[in-house]
Short mmCIF file of C-alpha atoms and ligand atoms in Angstrom, two decimals:
data_model
loop_
_atom_site.label_atom_id
_atom_site.label_comp_id
_atom_site.label_asym_id
_atom_site.label_seq_id
_atom_site.Cartn_x
_atom_site.Cartn_y
_atom_site.Cartn_z
CA MET A 1 -35.46 17.84 6.83
CA PRO A 2 -33.17 16.52 4.06
CA ARG A 3 -33.52 17.81 0.52
CA TYR A 4 -33.28 15.60 -2.55
CA ILE A 5 -31.82 16.57 -5.90
CA PHE A 6 -32.30 14.06 -8.70
CA CYS A 7 -29.95 14.32 -11.69
CA THR A 8 -30.91 12.73 -14.97
CA GLY A 9 -29.19 12.77 -18.34
CA GLY A 10 -30.55 13.35 -21.81
CA VAL A 11 -29.49 13.27 -25.48
CA VAL A 12 -26.24 11.28 -25.16
CA SER A 13 -24.16 9.62 -22.47
CA SER A 14 -20.54 10.42 -21.56
CA VAL A 15 -21.05 14.17 -21.29
CA GLY A 16 -19.91 14.32 -17.67
CA LYS A 17 -23.12 13.93 -15.70
CA GLY A 18 -21.13 12.36 -12.85
CA VAL A 19 -18.71 15.27 -12.69
CA THR A 20 -21.64 17.69 -12.86
CA ALA A 21 -23.37 15.99 -9.89
CA ALA A 22 -20.06 15.98 -8.00
CA ALA A 23 -19.59 19.68 -8.75
CA ILE A 24 -23.10 20.51 -7.52
CA GLY A 25 -22.15 18.64 -4.35
CA ARG A 26 -19.13 20.88 -3.95
CA ILE A 27 -20.98 24.18 -4.39
CA LEU A 28 -23.59 23.10 -1.84
CA LYS A 29 -20.95 21.90 0.61
CA ALA A 30 -19.24 25.27 0.14
CA ARG A 31 -22.39 26.77 1.67
CA GLY A 32 -21.89 24.78 4.83
CA LEU A 33 -24.43 22.09 3.90
CA LYS A 34 -23.87 18.41 4.60
CA VAL A 35 -23.98 16.65 1.25
CA MET A 36 -23.97 13.04 0.08
CA ILE A 37 -24.24 11.68 -3.45
CA GLN A 38 -25.72 8.40 -4.59
CA LYS A 39 -25.52 6.79 -8.02
CA LEU A 40 -28.32 4.61 -9.35
CA ASP A 41 -26.95 2.39 -12.12
CA PRO A 42 -29.59 0.72 -14.28
CA TYR A 43 -27.40 -2.18 -15.52
CA LEU A 44 -28.09 -5.73 -14.35
CA ASN A 45 -24.69 -6.49 -12.85
CA VAL A 46 -24.72 -6.50 -9.06
CA ASP A 47 -21.65 -4.27 -9.06
CA PRO A 48 -18.96 -3.33 -11.57
CA GLY A 49 -16.35 -5.45 -9.72
CA THR A 50 -16.59 -8.28 -12.23
CA MET A 51 -16.95 -6.09 -15.32
CA SER A 52 -14.21 -5.54 -17.88
CA PRO A 53 -12.55 -2.12 -17.72
CA TYR A 54 -13.30 -1.90 -21.44
CA GLN A 55 -16.99 -1.89 -20.56
CA HIS A 56 -16.91 0.11 -17.45
CA GLY A 57 -13.65 1.95 -16.82
CA GLU A 58 -12.20 1.99 -13.34
CA VAL A 59 -13.76 0.20 -10.40
CA PHE A 60 -13.72 2.63 -7.49
CA VAL A 61 -13.48 1.16 -3.98
CA THR A 62 -15.15 2.77 -0.96
CA SER A 63 -13.76 2.60 2.58
CA ASP A 64 -16.28 -0.06 3.54
CA GLY A 65 -15.10 -2.21 0.64
CA ALA A 66 -17.75 -1.78 -2.04
CA GLU A 67 -16.68 -2.03 -5.68
CA THR A 68 -18.47 0.87 -7.31
CA ASP A 69 -18.91 3.02 -10.38
CA LEU A 70 -16.07 5.43 -11.11
CA ASP A 71 -18.44 8.37 -10.61
CA LEU A 72 -18.16 7.72 -6.86
CA GLY A 73 -14.52 8.63 -7.25
CA HIS A 74 -15.55 12.01 -8.69
CA TYR A 75 -18.08 12.47 -5.89
CA GLU A 76 -15.45 11.80 -3.22
CA ARG A 77 -12.80 13.95 -4.87
CA PHE A 78 -15.15 16.92 -5.33
CA THR A 79 -17.03 16.79 -2.03
CA ASP A 80 -14.27 15.26 0.10
CA GLU A 81 -16.88 13.09 1.83
CA ASN A 82 -16.42 9.38 2.46
CA LEU A 83 -19.19 7.50 0.71
CA ASP A 84 -20.23 3.92 1.41
CA ARG A 85 -21.68 0.85 -0.28
CA ASN A 86 -25.22 2.23 -0.14
CA CYS A 87 -24.16 5.10 -2.39
CA ASN A 88 -24.09 2.89 -5.49
CA VAL A 89 -27.25 0.99 -6.32
CA THR A 90 -27.64 -1.23 -9.38
CA THR A 91 -30.60 -3.02 -10.94
CA GLY A 92 -28.76 -6.26 -10.10
CA GLN A 93 -28.83 -5.44 -6.37
CA ILE A 94 -32.47 -4.38 -6.49
CA TYR A 95 -33.63 -7.58 -8.21
CA ASN A 96 -31.41 -9.72 -5.94
CA GLU A 97 -33.11 -8.27 -2.90
CA VAL A 98 -36.66 -8.48 -4.25
CA ILE A 99 -36.24 -12.06 -5.50
CA ALA A 100 -34.66 -13.16 -2.18
CA LYS A 101 -37.68 -11.70 -0.36
CA GLU A 102 -40.06 -13.45 -2.73
CA ARG A 103 -38.31 -16.79 -2.12
CA ARG A 104 -38.60 -16.28 1.63
CA GLY A 105 -42.31 -15.77 1.20
CA ASP A 106 -42.21 -12.18 2.41
CA TYR A 107 -44.78 -11.09 -0.17
CA LEU A 108 -47.39 -13.53 1.13
CA GLY A 109 -48.34 -14.91 -2.25
CA GLY A 110 -48.63 -11.56 -4.02
CA THR A 111 -47.64 -11.07 -7.66
CA ILE A 112 -44.25 -9.37 -7.79
CA GLN A 113 -44.09 -6.51 -10.28
CA VAL A 114 -41.74 -3.78 -11.40
CA VAL A 115 -44.22 -1.26 -10.01
CA PRO A 116 -44.51 -1.29 -7.01
CA HIS A 117 -41.99 -3.93 -5.82
CA ILE A 118 -38.91 -2.92 -7.78
CA THR A 119 -39.66 0.79 -7.53
CA ASN A 120 -40.29 0.47 -3.77
CA GLU A 121 -36.93 -1.21 -3.30
CA ILE A 122 -35.25 1.60 -5.27
CA LYS A 123 -37.01 4.18 -3.10
CA ARG A 124 -36.01 2.31 0.07
CA ARG A 125 -32.35 2.42 -1.02
CA VAL A 126 -32.51 6.17 -1.61
CA GLN A 127 -34.17 6.94 1.71
CA MET A 128 -31.84 4.60 3.58
CA ILE A 129 -29.08 7.17 3.01
CA THR A 130 -30.99 10.04 4.59
CA GLN A 131 -32.11 7.78 7.44
CA GLN A 132 -28.59 6.57 8.22
CA HIS A 133 -26.74 9.85 7.76
CA ASP A 134 -27.23 13.35 8.95
CA VAL A 135 -27.41 15.03 5.53
CA ASP A 136 -28.88 18.33 4.40
CA VAL A 137 -28.86 17.43 0.74
CA LEU A 138 -28.80 14.05 -0.98
CA LEU A 139 -27.94 14.20 -4.67
CA ILE A 140 -29.09 11.17 -6.63
CA GLU A 141 -27.64 10.62 -10.08
CA VAL A 142 -29.52 8.25 -12.35
CA GLY A 143 -27.04 6.54 -14.69
CA GLY A 144 -27.70 6.26 -18.42
CA THR A 145 -29.85 8.47 -20.58
CA VAL A 146 -33.58 9.18 -20.52
CA GLY A 147 -35.20 6.75 -22.94
CA ASP A 148 -33.11 3.71 -21.95
CA ILE A 149 -35.38 0.73 -21.28
CA GLU A 150 -33.51 -0.36 -18.15
CA GLY A 151 -33.64 3.14 -16.70
CA GLN A 152 -37.44 3.32 -16.59
CA PRO A 153 -38.02 1.79 -13.12
CA PHE A 154 -35.50 4.27 -11.71
CA LEU A 155 -37.24 7.23 -13.32
CA GLU A 156 -40.59 6.00 -12.05
CA ALA A 157 -39.08 5.62 -8.56
CA ILE A 158 -37.68 9.16 -8.54
CA ARG A 159 -41.00 10.48 -9.86
CA GLN A 160 -42.75 8.91 -6.89
CA LEU A 161 -40.05 10.01 -4.47
CA ARG A 162 -40.73 13.67 -5.18
CA ILE A 163 -44.25 13.12 -3.87
CA ASP A 164 -43.02 11.05 -0.90
CA VAL A 165 -40.37 13.50 0.27
CA GLY A 166 -42.29 16.65 -0.63
CA ARG A 167 -42.24 18.86 -3.71
CA GLU A 168 -40.69 21.76 -1.85
CA GLN A 169 -37.91 19.51 -0.56
CA SER A 170 -36.83 18.09 -3.90
CA MET A 171 -35.98 18.99 -7.45
CA TYR A 172 -34.94 17.50 -10.78
CA ILE A 173 -31.87 18.59 -12.70
CA HIS A 174 -31.52 17.39 -16.27
CA VAL A 175 -28.10 17.37 -17.94
CA THR A 176 -28.23 17.44 -21.72
CA PHE A 177 -25.96 17.99 -24.68
CA LEU A 178 -26.16 20.64 -27.41
CA PRO A 179 -24.65 19.28 -30.65
CA TYR A 180 -22.72 21.65 -32.88
CA ILE A 181 -23.51 21.66 -36.59
CA GLY A 182 -20.32 22.58 -38.40
CA ALA A 183 -22.00 23.49 -41.71
CA THR A 184 -24.05 26.27 -40.17
CA GLY A 185 -21.82 26.88 -37.17
CA GLU A 186 -24.60 26.60 -34.60
CA LEU A 187 -25.56 24.69 -31.50
CA LYS A 188 -28.88 22.88 -31.66
CA THR A 189 -31.42 22.69 -28.86
CA LYS A 190 -33.86 20.25 -30.46
CA PRO A 191 -32.41 17.06 -28.88
CA THR A 192 -32.66 18.79 -25.48
CA GLN A 193 -36.28 19.67 -26.13
CA HIS A 194 -36.97 16.07 -27.10
CA SER A 195 -35.33 14.58 -24.06
CA VAL A 196 -37.23 16.95 -21.76
CA ARG A 197 -40.43 15.94 -23.55
CA GLU A 198 -39.53 12.29 -22.95
CA LEU A 199 -38.94 13.02 -19.26
CA ARG A 200 -42.24 14.83 -19.00
CA SER A 201 -44.03 11.87 -20.58
CA LEU A 202 -42.77 9.91 -17.56
CA GLY A 203 -44.16 12.53 -15.22
CA ILE A 204 -40.94 14.38 -14.49
CA GLN A 205 -40.61 18.09 -15.17
CA PRO A 206 -37.04 19.27 -14.59
CA GLN A 207 -36.53 22.51 -12.69
CA VAL A 208 -32.97 23.01 -13.93
CA ILE A 209 -31.37 22.19 -17.27
CA ILE A 210 -27.61 22.03 -17.54
CA THR A 211 -26.46 22.10 -21.14
CA ARG A 212 -23.13 20.54 -21.98
CA SER A 213 -21.59 21.79 -25.20
CA ASP A 214 -18.26 22.13 -26.94
CA TYR A 215 -18.95 25.76 -27.86
CA PRO A 216 -20.24 28.84 -26.01
CA VAL A 217 -24.00 29.05 -25.53
CA THR A 218 -25.64 32.41 -26.22
CA ASP A 219 -28.27 34.04 -24.04
CA ASP A 220 -30.77 33.61 -26.89
CA LEU A 221 -30.28 29.86 -26.85
CA CYS A 222 -30.75 29.73 -23.08
CA ARG A 223 -34.00 31.68 -23.46
CA LYS A 224 -35.17 29.32 -26.14
CA ILE A 225 -34.46 26.27 -23.95
CA ALA A 226 -36.19 27.94 -21.00
CA LEU A 227 -39.27 28.65 -23.11
CA PHE A 228 -39.57 25.25 -24.77
CA CYS A 229 -38.67 23.21 -21.70
CA ASP A 230 -40.65 25.32 -19.26
CA VAL A 231 -37.87 26.21 -16.83
CA ASP A 232 -36.78 29.61 -15.51
CA ARG A 233 -34.22 31.41 -17.67
CA GLU A 234 -31.79 31.50 -14.74
CA ALA A 235 -32.23 27.73 -14.37
CA VAL A 236 -30.72 27.06 -17.80
CA ILE A 237 -27.06 26.65 -16.97
CA PRO A 238 -24.58 26.41 -19.85
CA LEU A 239 -21.62 24.15 -19.16
CA GLU A 240 -19.06 24.35 -21.91
CA THR A 241 -16.36 21.70 -22.13
CA THR A 242 -13.41 22.67 -19.98
CA ASP A 243 -9.77 21.60 -19.93
CA ASN A 244 -9.94 21.01 -16.18
CA LEU A 245 -12.74 19.10 -14.44
CA TYR A 246 -12.21 20.97 -11.20
CA LYS A 247 -13.39 24.18 -12.85
CA VAL A 248 -16.92 22.80 -13.17
CA PRO A 249 -18.06 23.83 -9.64
CA ILE A 250 -16.83 27.36 -10.35
CA ILE A 251 -18.58 27.51 -13.72
CA LEU A 252 -21.86 26.32 -12.17
CA GLU A 253 -21.51 28.66 -9.21
CA ASP A 254 -20.73 31.67 -11.40
CA ALA A 255 -23.77 30.85 -13.54
CA GLY A 256 -25.90 31.16 -10.41
CA LEU A 257 -26.78 27.50 -9.89
CA GLY A 258 -25.92 27.38 -6.18
CA ASP A 259 -28.17 30.33 -5.40
CA TYR A 260 -30.98 28.99 -7.55
CA ILE A 261 -30.93 25.56 -5.86
CA THR A 262 -30.77 26.89 -2.30
CA LYS A 263 -33.53 29.43 -2.94
CA ARG A 264 -35.76 26.84 -4.53
CA LEU A 265 -35.22 24.25 -1.83
CA GLY A 266 -35.57 26.74 1.02
CA LEU A 267 -31.99 26.21 2.18
CA PRO A 268 -29.89 28.93 3.82
CA THR A 269 -28.56 31.24 1.14
CA ASN A 270 -25.05 31.64 2.60
CA LYS A 271 -22.27 32.90 0.41
CA PRO A 272 -20.25 29.89 -0.73
CA ALA A 273 -16.71 29.40 0.58
CA LEU A 274 -14.97 28.61 -2.69
CA LYS A 275 -11.87 30.74 -2.26
CA GLU A 276 -9.59 27.79 -1.55
CA TRP A 277 -11.04 25.89 -4.52
CA ARG A 278 -10.47 28.87 -6.83
CA GLN A 279 -6.89 29.16 -5.57
CA MET A 280 -6.33 25.47 -6.21
CA ILE A 281 -7.43 25.90 -9.83
CA LYS A 282 -5.18 28.92 -10.22
CA ARG A 283 -2.31 26.85 -8.89
CA MET A 284 -3.11 24.07 -11.37
CA GLN A 285 -3.19 26.60 -14.22
CA GLN A 286 -0.03 28.40 -13.19
CA ALA A 287 2.04 25.24 -12.85
CA GLU A 288 4.43 25.18 -15.78
CA LYS A 289 7.27 22.89 -14.74
CA PRO A 290 6.57 19.73 -16.77
CA VAL A 291 6.75 16.30 -15.16
CA LYS A 292 6.40 13.43 -17.60
CA ILE A 293 4.99 10.22 -16.17
CA ALA A 294 4.53 6.93 -18.03
CA ILE A 295 1.54 4.83 -17.03
CA VAL A 296 2.29 1.27 -18.12
CA GLY A 297 -0.90 -0.76 -18.25
CA LYS A 298 -3.04 -2.84 -20.52
CA TYR A 299 -6.08 -0.59 -20.86
CA VAL A 300 -4.13 2.52 -21.78
CA GLU A 301 -6.27 3.29 -24.82
CA LEU A 302 -9.11 3.78 -22.36
CA HIS A 303 -8.01 6.39 -19.86
CA ASP A 304 -11.17 5.93 -17.79
CA ALA A 305 -9.77 2.59 -16.64
CA TYR A 306 -7.16 4.51 -14.65
CA MET A 307 -9.30 7.49 -13.65
CA SER A 308 -8.20 7.80 -10.01
CA VAL A 309 -4.53 7.25 -10.90
CA LYS A 310 -4.69 10.00 -13.51
CA GLU A 311 -6.37 12.37 -11.07
CA ALA A 312 -3.97 11.50 -8.23
CA LEU A 313 -1.04 12.37 -10.51
CA LEU A 314 -2.64 15.72 -11.32
CA HIS A 315 -3.17 16.44 -7.60
CA ALA A 316 0.42 15.45 -6.78
CA ALA A 317 1.83 17.54 -9.63
CA THR A 318 -0.18 20.55 -8.44
CA HIS A 319 1.14 19.97 -4.92
CA ASN A 320 4.65 20.23 -6.41
CA ASP A 321 3.68 23.19 -8.63
CA ALA A 322 4.28 21.06 -11.68
CA LYS A 323 2.26 20.18 -14.74
CA VAL A 324 1.84 16.48 -15.32
CA GLU A 325 2.11 15.03 -18.81
CA ILE A 326 1.05 11.42 -18.99
CA GLU A 327 2.56 9.02 -21.51
CA TRP A 328 0.20 6.07 -21.88
CA LEU A 329 2.20 2.96 -22.67
CA HIS A 330 0.73 -0.45 -23.38
CA SER A 331 2.82 -3.03 -21.53
CA SER A 332 2.62 -5.46 -24.46
CA GLU A 333 4.60 -2.92 -26.50
CA LEU A 334 7.58 -3.54 -24.22
CA GLU A 335 7.16 -7.29 -24.74
CA LYS A 336 7.60 -6.64 -28.47
CA GLY A 337 10.74 -4.63 -27.80
CA ARG A 338 9.05 -1.29 -28.44
CA GLY A 339 8.33 1.66 -26.16
CA PHE A 340 11.63 1.69 -24.26
CA ASP A 341 12.28 5.11 -25.78
CA VAL A 342 9.16 6.29 -23.94
CA LEU A 343 10.50 4.93 -20.64
CA GLU A 344 13.80 6.64 -21.37
CA SER A 345 12.12 9.99 -21.89
CA VAL A 346 10.00 10.20 -18.73
CA ASN A 347 10.63 11.45 -15.19
CA GLY A 348 8.74 8.63 -13.55
CA ILE A 349 6.94 5.35 -14.20
CA VAL A 350 3.66 4.14 -12.72
CA VAL A 351 2.49 0.55 -12.98
CA PRO A 352 -1.14 0.59 -11.87
CA GLY A 353 -3.42 -2.19 -10.67
CA GLY A 354 -4.59 -5.02 -12.87
CA PHE A 355 -5.67 -8.61 -13.19
CA GLY A 356 -4.77 -11.56 -15.39
CA GLU A 357 -1.69 -12.62 -17.27
CA ARG A 358 -1.90 -10.50 -20.42
CA GLY A 359 0.76 -7.81 -20.52
CA ILE A 360 2.42 -8.90 -17.26
CA GLU A 361 5.87 -9.54 -18.71
CA GLY A 362 5.87 -5.99 -20.14
CA LYS A 363 5.08 -4.56 -16.72
CA ILE A 364 7.94 -6.59 -15.22
CA MET A 365 10.20 -5.12 -17.92
CA ALA A 366 9.06 -1.62 -16.98
CA ALA A 367 9.92 -2.31 -13.33
CA ARG A 368 13.33 -3.62 -14.33
CA PHE A 369 13.99 -0.57 -16.48
CA ALA A 370 13.02 1.73 -13.60
CA ARG A 371 15.25 -0.11 -11.13
CA GLU A 372 18.27 -0.35 -13.39
CA HIS A 373 18.04 3.24 -14.62
CA GLN A 374 17.17 4.69 -11.20
CA ILE A 375 13.93 6.15 -12.58
CA PRO A 376 11.30 6.92 -9.93
CA TYR A 377 8.72 4.13 -9.90
CA LEU A 378 5.37 3.87 -8.19
CA GLY A 379 3.65 0.48 -8.18
CA LEU A 380 -0.02 0.29 -7.28
CA CYS A 381 -1.25 -3.11 -6.12
CA LEU A 382 -0.31 -5.23 -9.15
CA GLY A 383 2.44 -2.65 -9.67
CA MET A 384 3.94 -3.65 -6.31
CA GLN A 385 3.61 -7.32 -7.16
CA VAL A 386 5.47 -6.98 -10.49
CA MET A 387 8.14 -4.93 -8.73
CA CYS A 388 8.71 -7.87 -6.37
CA ILE A 389 8.66 -10.46 -9.18
CA GLU A 390 11.24 -8.42 -11.09
CA PHE A 391 13.44 -8.11 -7.99
CA ALA A 392 13.25 -11.85 -7.37
CA ARG A 393 14.19 -12.70 -10.95
CA ASN A 394 16.91 -10.19 -11.60
CA VAL A 395 18.40 -9.40 -8.17
CA LEU A 396 17.90 -12.68 -6.31
CA GLY A 397 18.42 -14.75 -9.45
CA LEU A 398 15.19 -16.74 -8.99
CA GLU A 399 14.66 -16.97 -12.72
CA ASP A 400 11.12 -18.28 -12.84
CA ALA A 401 9.79 -16.24 -9.94
CA ASN A 402 6.19 -15.25 -10.59
CA SER A 403 2.81 -14.70 -9.02
CA SER A 404 0.66 -17.80 -8.72
CA GLU A 405 -2.04 -15.68 -10.39
CA PHE A 406 -0.11 -15.94 -13.66
CA GLU A 407 1.69 -19.25 -13.24
CA MET A 408 -0.02 -21.56 -10.82
CA HIS A 409 2.88 -24.00 -10.36
CA THR A 410 5.85 -21.68 -10.55
CA GLU A 411 8.88 -22.82 -8.55
CA HIS A 412 9.11 -19.45 -6.83
CA PRO A 413 5.67 -18.00 -6.12
CA VAL A 414 6.91 -14.75 -4.57
CA ILE A 415 3.34 -13.46 -4.90
CA THR A 416 0.73 -15.93 -3.82
CA LEU A 417 -2.94 -16.29 -2.96
CA MET A 418 -3.89 -15.01 0.48
CA PRO A 419 -4.89 -17.92 2.74
CA ASP A 420 -8.49 -16.71 3.06
CA GLN A 421 -8.79 -16.66 -0.74
CA HIS A 422 -8.33 -20.41 -1.18
CA GLY A 423 -11.47 -22.21 -2.28
CA ILE A 424 -13.38 -19.06 -3.24
CA LEU A 425 -15.58 -19.85 -6.22
CA ASN A 426 -17.68 -16.70 -6.56
CA LEU A 427 -15.69 -13.89 -8.11
CA GLY A 428 -18.02 -11.02 -7.17
CA GLY A 429 -17.14 -9.01 -4.05
CA THR A 430 -14.82 -11.65 -2.60
CA MET A 431 -11.44 -9.96 -2.75
CA ARG A 432 -9.74 -8.28 0.21
CA LEU A 433 -11.67 -5.05 -0.11
CA GLY A 434 -11.80 -1.69 1.61
CA VAL A 435 -9.79 0.00 4.32
CA TYR A 436 -7.14 -1.82 6.33
CA PRO A 437 -4.50 -0.33 8.61
CA CYS A 438 -0.83 -0.35 7.73
CA GLU A 439 2.09 0.34 10.08
CA LEU A 440 5.10 2.13 8.71
CA LYS A 441 8.73 1.42 9.48
CA THR A 442 10.53 4.55 10.64
CA GLY A 443 13.24 5.99 8.47
CA THR A 444 11.81 4.57 5.24
CA VAL A 445 10.71 6.47 2.13
CA ALA A 446 7.09 5.62 2.98
CA ALA A 447 7.35 6.92 6.56
CA LYS A 448 8.99 10.08 5.29
CA ALA A 449 6.21 10.61 2.75
CA TYR A 450 3.37 10.05 5.18
CA GLN A 451 4.95 11.63 8.28
CA GLN A 452 2.81 9.16 10.22
CA GLU A 453 3.33 5.81 11.92
CA ARG A 454 0.04 4.22 10.96
CA VAL A 455 -2.20 4.80 7.96
CA ASP A 456 -5.49 3.43 6.64
CA GLU A 457 -5.66 2.62 2.96
CA ARG A 458 -8.12 1.02 0.56
CA HIS A 459 -7.50 -2.42 -0.93
CA ARG A 460 -8.73 -4.60 -3.75
CA HIS A 461 -6.69 -7.77 -4.26
CA ARG A 462 -6.53 -11.56 -3.79
CA PHE A 463 -2.79 -12.10 -3.92
CA GLU A 464 -0.05 -10.96 -1.57
CA PHE A 465 3.69 -11.06 -1.04
CA ASN A 466 4.79 -14.58 -0.01
CA ASN A 467 6.37 -14.36 3.45
CA ASP A 468 8.63 -17.35 2.76
CA TYR A 469 10.73 -14.95 0.69
CA ARG A 470 10.82 -11.99 3.05
CA GLU A 471 14.27 -12.59 4.51
CA ARG A 472 15.89 -13.23 1.14
CA PHE A 473 14.41 -10.03 -0.25
CA GLU A 474 15.50 -8.00 2.75
CA ALA A 475 19.02 -9.39 2.63
CA ALA A 476 19.21 -8.20 -1.00
CA GLY A 477 18.07 -4.67 -0.22
CA MET A 478 14.26 -4.67 -0.43
CA VAL A 479 12.68 -2.78 2.46
CA PHE A 480 9.23 -3.78 3.65
CA SER A 481 8.28 -0.38 4.94
CA GLY A 482 4.56 -0.97 5.52
CA LEU A 483 3.06 -4.04 7.17
CA SER A 484 -0.36 -4.98 8.51
CA PRO A 485 -0.44 -4.51 12.32
CA ASP A 486 0.03 -8.28 12.87
CA ALA A 487 3.03 -8.05 10.49
CA HIS A 488 1.65 -10.91 8.33
CA LEU A 489 0.90 -8.87 5.23
CA VAL A 490 3.34 -6.77 3.23
CA GLU A 491 1.55 -3.52 2.46
CA ILE A 492 4.46 -1.42 1.13
CA ALA A 493 7.77 -2.49 -0.38
CA GLU A 494 10.59 -0.23 -1.48
CA VAL A 495 13.89 -0.87 -3.18
CA GLY A 496 16.77 0.32 -0.99
CA GLY A 497 19.37 2.55 -2.60
CA HIS A 498 16.98 3.72 -5.33
CA PRO A 499 15.79 7.35 -5.28
CA PHE A 500 12.14 6.23 -5.28
CA MET A 501 11.03 2.75 -6.13
CA LEU A 502 8.02 1.95 -4.06
CA GLY A 503 5.01 -0.27 -4.42
CA SER A 504 1.90 -0.51 -2.28
CA GLN A 505 -0.43 -3.48 -2.05
CA PHE A 506 -3.26 -0.99 -1.53
CA HIS A 507 -4.56 1.72 -3.86
CA PRO A 508 -3.46 5.14 -2.60
CA GLU A 509 -5.09 6.78 -5.63
CA PHE A 510 -8.55 6.35 -4.10
CA LEU A 511 -7.73 8.71 -1.23
CA SER A 512 -6.10 11.48 -3.23
CA ARG A 513 -8.00 14.78 -3.30
CA PRO A 514 -7.39 17.78 -5.58
CA ASN A 515 -6.61 20.00 -2.61
CA ARG A 516 -4.85 17.27 -0.62
CA ALA A 517 -2.49 15.21 -2.74
CA HIS A 518 -1.83 11.71 -1.49
CA PRO A 519 1.55 11.58 0.32
CA LEU A 520 2.91 8.67 -1.76
CA PHE A 521 1.95 10.35 -5.04
CA ALA A 522 3.27 13.70 -3.81
CA GLU A 523 6.61 12.15 -2.86
CA PHE A 524 6.77 10.17 -6.10
CA VAL A 525 6.25 13.32 -8.19
CA ARG A 526 8.80 15.18 -6.08
CA ALA A 527 11.35 12.45 -6.82
CA ALA A 528 10.32 12.47 -10.50
CA LEU A 529 11.01 16.20 -10.72
CA GLN A 530 14.51 15.55 -9.45
CA TYR A 531 15.16 12.89 -12.02
CA HIS A 532 16.35 14.13 -15.38
CA PRO A 533 15.94 11.78 -18.31
CA LYS A 534 18.54 11.63 -21.04
CA GLY A 535 18.62 14.79 -23.13
CA ASP A 536 16.81 16.80 -20.48
CA SER A 537 19.20 19.02 -18.59
CA PRO A 538 18.25 20.17 -15.08
CA ASP A 539 18.12 23.86 -16.06
CA GLY A 540 15.82 23.05 -18.98
CA SER A 541 18.32 24.26 -21.61
N1 LIG B 601 -4.37 -9.17 -9.51
C1 LIG B 601 -3.73 -8.80 -8.29
C2 LIG B 601 -4.40 -9.42 -7.08
O1 LIG B 601 -5.50 -9.85 -7.15
C3 LIG B 601 -3.64 -7.29 -8.15
C4 LIG B 601 -4.96 -6.64 -7.96
C5 LIG B 601 -4.95 -5.16 -8.25
O2 LIG B 601 -4.03 -4.63 -8.83
N2 LIG B 601 -6.00 -4.47 -7.85
O3 LIG B 601 -3.83 -9.47 -6.02
#
């Protein structure tokens, strides 16, 4: 019988509830349990695919092509399980479904209400996961903070679910924050007490409280929280801010959370297999060799917008026993003639995915700089497209080459709309999304990195390389090292004669794992370590 763990958040948002849920997933998986994680997002959008990165951060893409919350990226990286579109539920999806049913007449003239119609649909989505998959534990994270108006139907649904699935088979974990008062030098528990009171007023009594804080939590404070919030002392788990997200499973495990959960839910109390995970963290901590990578994008002030890229670079650096230092560079800086000193100082340049015209010319400049200075370059989706535009303009001499995304009537649309994208009016969920196969050309940088002939990678794009230009590019030294099996779509391009200048139409960052760096990132970082920027001698002197 599957067990259900519901994670809620209190006091403030952005304290790492997603990472905490992901880490709980890892410590349970380490006990040999089959784990899945689902995120319930109370906002009204159907999915984050059409939301601005400023609002939402990165859009994570699952194998089956759903555009989801970035927390699913944490879940996949920590548990190493492939999640699917049912693992991210939003209020928008719930209402869409209920209203469509109402229009069809499914409710036979009944009045449609938040309770029970909306809450029933939420419950159906949760139980769909355990019906479709063979899981021992389903973790359900409720987005937002207790007290949010839009979160209420979700909290009511998870309150009812505990009764539906059985009290012994389920539990609530509440993640809160302990603010630090500088004047008196103490952490305060009152907001935690209030948020637990709020939860209780909705009929939910948490069994575990995880306290996030920027300072160490004393035993006295834990006792106080246990007493006021009516949880066991050993179920108050302090989680102090850490410099490395991947330490969180270890912190929770060492605080006894894994044992507490398994005991409480009547699961086997095996010893967790976390040796490899601990070694991985040690390796991350011991890596000293610096590798400086510039990420050239337009949301660089908001690192969450490039979450998976940032993590994939950390995984790849660890794989190479190096310590990554990211230089965030806004592409519009380059357009103003600034920031080239940053490009000069790094070991490698990444141009990540993106949409729209703003900042494009700066990204093209970054690609040119990388090509001309032989600096390792990794282009991700849009990053591959700008690499091709740059090559067309400055190697082939097609001065106004562009993508038709940015200049509809350009004379040389080297990047153009995919045929099945013509005439699409609805922007939500209509890109080429999810996993597609890619065949690699032997002897290329890509084939060497992957050590495979065929790979499956995740996509999210509307535009593609224009095949009318393939021969001209190849004649000038561009190698199309990855193609779709029917050879119609360019999936990977690399610049011949350059130590590493490669772009992929897909997003390799989504498949990178902390203990299994993605081959393209691993190879990119390896090349970056071999490149020595001006003023940086190979022996470090
Ligand atoms: N805007 C480009 C396209 O739609 C690239 C998309 C991306 O980088 N994810 O094809």
